Coordinates of C-alpha atoms in Angstrom, one line a residue:
X30 CA 80.0 75.4 83.5
X31 CA 82.5 74.1 86.0
X32 CA 82.3 75.2 89.6
X33 CA 85.4 76.9 91.0
X34 CA 87.6 74.5 92.8
X35 CA 87.6 74.9 96.6
X36 CA 90.4 73.7 98.8
X37 CA 89.8 71.0 101.3
X38 CA 90.2 72.1 104.9
X39 CA 93.2 69.8 105.3
X40 CA 94.9 71.4 102.3
X41 CA 94.2 74.9 103.7
X42 CA 95.6 73.9 107.1
X43 CA 98.7 72.3 105.4
X44 CA 99.3 75.4 103.3
X45 CA 99.1 77.6 106.5
X46 CA 101.5 75.2 108.4
X47 CA 103.9 75.3 105.5
X48 CA 103.9 79.1 105.3
X49 CA 104.4 79.5 109.0
X50 CA 107.2 76.9 109.0
X51 CA 108.8 78.6 106.0
X52 CA 108.7 82.0 107.7
X53 CA 110.3 80.5 110.8
X54 CA 113.0 78.5 108.9
X55 CA 113.9 81.4 106.6
X56 CA 114.1 83.8 109.5
X57 CA 116.5 81.4 111.2
X58 CA 118.6 80.2 108.2
X59 CA 118.0 82.8 105.5
X60 CA 117.8 81.8 101.9
X61 CA 119.6 78.5 102.6
X62 CA 116.7 77.1 104.5
X63 CA 116.0 73.7 102.9
X64 CA 112.6 72.6 101.5
X65 CA 113.0 69.3 103.4
X66 CA 113.6 71.2 106.7
X67 CA 110.6 73.4 106.0
X68 CA 108.4 70.4 105.4
X69 CA 109.6 68.7 108.5
X70 CA 109.0 71.9 110.6
X71 CA 105.5 72.1 109.1
X72 CA 104.8 68.4 109.9
X73 CA 104.0 67.6 106.3
X74 CA 105.5 65.4 103.7
X75 CA 107.9 67.0 101.2
X76 CA 105.5 66.0 98.4
X77 CA 102.8 68.0 100.1
X78 CA 105.0 71.1 100.3
X79 CA 105.8 70.8 96.6
X80 CA 102.1 70.4 95.7
X81 CA 101.5 73.7 97.3
X82 CA 104.7 75.4 96.2
X83 CA 106.5 73.8 93.2
X84 CA 109.7 75.9 93.8
X85 CA 111.4 77.6 96.7
X86 CA 110.9 80.9 94.9
X87 CA 107.1 80.2 94.9
X88 CA 107.2 79.5 98.6
X89 CA 109.2 82.6 99.5
X90 CA 107.0 84.7 97.3
X91 CA 103.9 83.4 99.2
X92 CA 105.6 84.1 102.6
X93 CA 106.3 87.7 101.5
X94 CA 102.8 88.1 100.1
X95 CA 101.4 86.8 103.4
X96 CA 103.4 89.4 105.3
X97 CA 102.2 92.2 103.1
X98 CA 98.6 91.1 103.5
X99 CA 99.1 91.1 107.3
X100 CA 100.2 94.8 107.1
X101 CA 97.1 95.7 105.1
X102 CA 94.8 93.8 107.5
X103 CA 96.5 95.6 110.4
X104 CA 96.0 99.0 108.8
X105 CA 92.3 98.2 108.1
X106 CA 91.8 97.0 111.7
X107 CA 93.3 100.3 112.9
X108 CA 90.8 102.2 110.8
X109 CA 88.0 100.1 112.3
X110 CA 89.2 101.0 115.8
X111 CA 89.2 104.7 114.9
X112 CA 85.6 104.4 113.6
X113 CA 84.8 102.7 117.0
X114 CA 86.2 105.7 118.9
X115 CA 89.9 105.1 119.2
X116 CA 92.2 108.1 118.7
X117 CA 93.7 108.1 115.2
X118 CA 97.1 109.3 116.3
X119 CA 97.4 106.4 118.7
X120 CA 96.4 103.9 116.0
X121 CA 98.9 105.4 113.5
X122 CA 101.7 105.3 116.1
X123 CA 100.9 101.7 117.2
X124 CA 100.6 100.6 113.5
X125 CA 103.9 102.2 112.6
X126 CA 105.6 100.5 115.6
X127 CA 104.1 97.1 114.6
X128 CA 105.3 97.5 111.0
X129 CA 108.8 98.4 112.1
X130 CA 109.0 95.4 114.4
X131 CA 107.7 93.1 111.7
X132 CA 110.3 94.5 109.3
X133 CA 113.0 94.0 111.8
X134 CA 112.1 90.3 112.3
X135 CA 111.5 89.7 108.5
X136 CA 114.9 90.8 107.2
X137 CA 115.9 87.2 106.5
X138 CA 112.7 86.6 104.5
X139 CA 113.3 89.8 102.5
X140 CA 116.9 88.7 101.8
X141 CA 115.7 85.3 100.7
X142 CA 113.2 86.9 98.4
X143 CA 115.9 89.0 96.8
X144 CA 118.3 86.1 96.5
X145 CA 115.7 83.9 94.9
X146 CA 114.1 86.6 92.7
X147 CA 110.8 86.1 94.4
X148 CA 108.9 89.2 93.5
X149 CA 105.2 88.6 94.0
X150 CA 102.7 91.2 92.8
X151 CA 101.2 92.8 95.8
X152 CA 99.7 95.9 94.2
X153 CA 96.1 95.1 95.3
X154 CA 97.3 94.4 98.9
X155 CA 99.5 97.5 98.9
X156 CA 96.6 99.6 97.6
X157 CA 94.5 98.3 100.6
X158 CA 97.2 99.3 103.0
X159 CA 97.7 102.7 101.4
X160 CA 94.0 103.4 101.4
X161 CA 93.6 102.5 105.1
X162 CA 96.7 104.5 106.0
X163 CA 95.3 107.5 104.1
X164 CA 92.1 107.2 106.2
X165 CA 94.2 107.1 109.4
X166 CA 96.2 110.1 108.4
X167 CA 93.1 112.1 107.4
X168 CA 91.4 111.3 110.7
X169 CA 94.5 112.3 112.7
X170 CA 94.8 115.5 110.7
X171 CA 91.1 116.2 111.3
X172 CA 91.8 115.7 115.0
X173 CA 94.6 118.3 114.8
X174 CA 97.2 115.7 115.8
X175 CA 99.2 115.3 112.5
X176 CA 100.6 118.1 110.4
X177 CA 98.3 118.9 107.4
X178 CA 101.0 118.1 104.8
X179 CA 101.8 114.6 106.0
X180 CA 101.0 112.0 103.2
X181 CA 101.0 108.3 102.8
X182 CA 104.2 108.7 100.7
X183 CA 105.8 110.4 103.7
X184 CA 104.9 107.4 105.9
X185 CA 106.3 104.9 103.3
X186 CA 109.5 107.0 103.1
X187 CA 109.9 106.8 106.8
X188 CA 109.2 103.0 106.8
X189 CA 112.1 102.7 104.3
X190 CA 114.5 104.5 106.6
X191 CA 113.6 102.7 109.8
X192 CA 116.6 101.3 111.7
X193 CA 115.3 97.7 111.5
X194 CA 118.9 96.4 112.0
X195 CA 119.1 98.1 115.4
X196 CA 118.0 96.9 118.8
X197 CA 114.4 97.4 119.9
X198 CA 115.4 100.3 122.1
X199 CA 116.9 102.2 119.2
X200 CA 113.8 101.5 117.1
X201 CA 111.6 102.8 119.8
X202 CA 113.7 106.0 120.1
X203 CA 113.6 106.4 116.4
X204 CA 109.8 106.1 116.4
X205 CA 109.6 108.8 119.1
X206 CA 111.8 111.2 117.1
X207 CA 109.9 110.5 113.9
X208 CA 106.5 111.2 115.4
X209 CA 107.8 114.4 116.9
X210 CA 108.3 115.7 113.3
X211 CA 104.9 114.4 112.2
X212 CA 102.7 115.6 115.0
X213 CA 101.5 119.0 116.0
X214 CA 102.4 118.3 119.6
X215 CA 105.6 119.2 121.3
X216 CA 107.7 116.5 122.6
X217 CA 108.2 116.4 126.4
X218 CA 111.6 115.7 128.0
X219 CA 110.3 112.4 129.2
X220 CA 109.9 111.0 125.6

């Protein structure tokens, strides 16, 4: 029986450099970012880029998948901090803010994905994020900080309405207003 093929460390590093460069170039130039420019920014030969990602659609799908995985990893890390004693509401609020900021900076990547028809399957990763978010919500409800009827679907609905095209101050204000509706605490006039 053949052993599963493992990637050489150089290949793993090249793939990561390509993904980082693609994210940066697509953020700057949108769907028009060229494969040659991405390879140059990554410091790899164009052939190396194409060995990892045969088409631009494959590359953009991998960049989007990496972003979704980062959100799931972040949600799971927030759960770990709650288990270690951090306040669940603080972790949800911080997580929510990080997701909104990432979405604001990743708009060009999402536009490129739509333009190229890059639609990777992230169900398993999204399920990880949803499960972690459900644990955060439950912990915050147990603490009495979130209303008992708040669900993961509510949080996703709010994510989809975030003002990611607005300045950071507007996004921060939006977050304050949103959490006023989710939490059992009154908002002070200083918020």
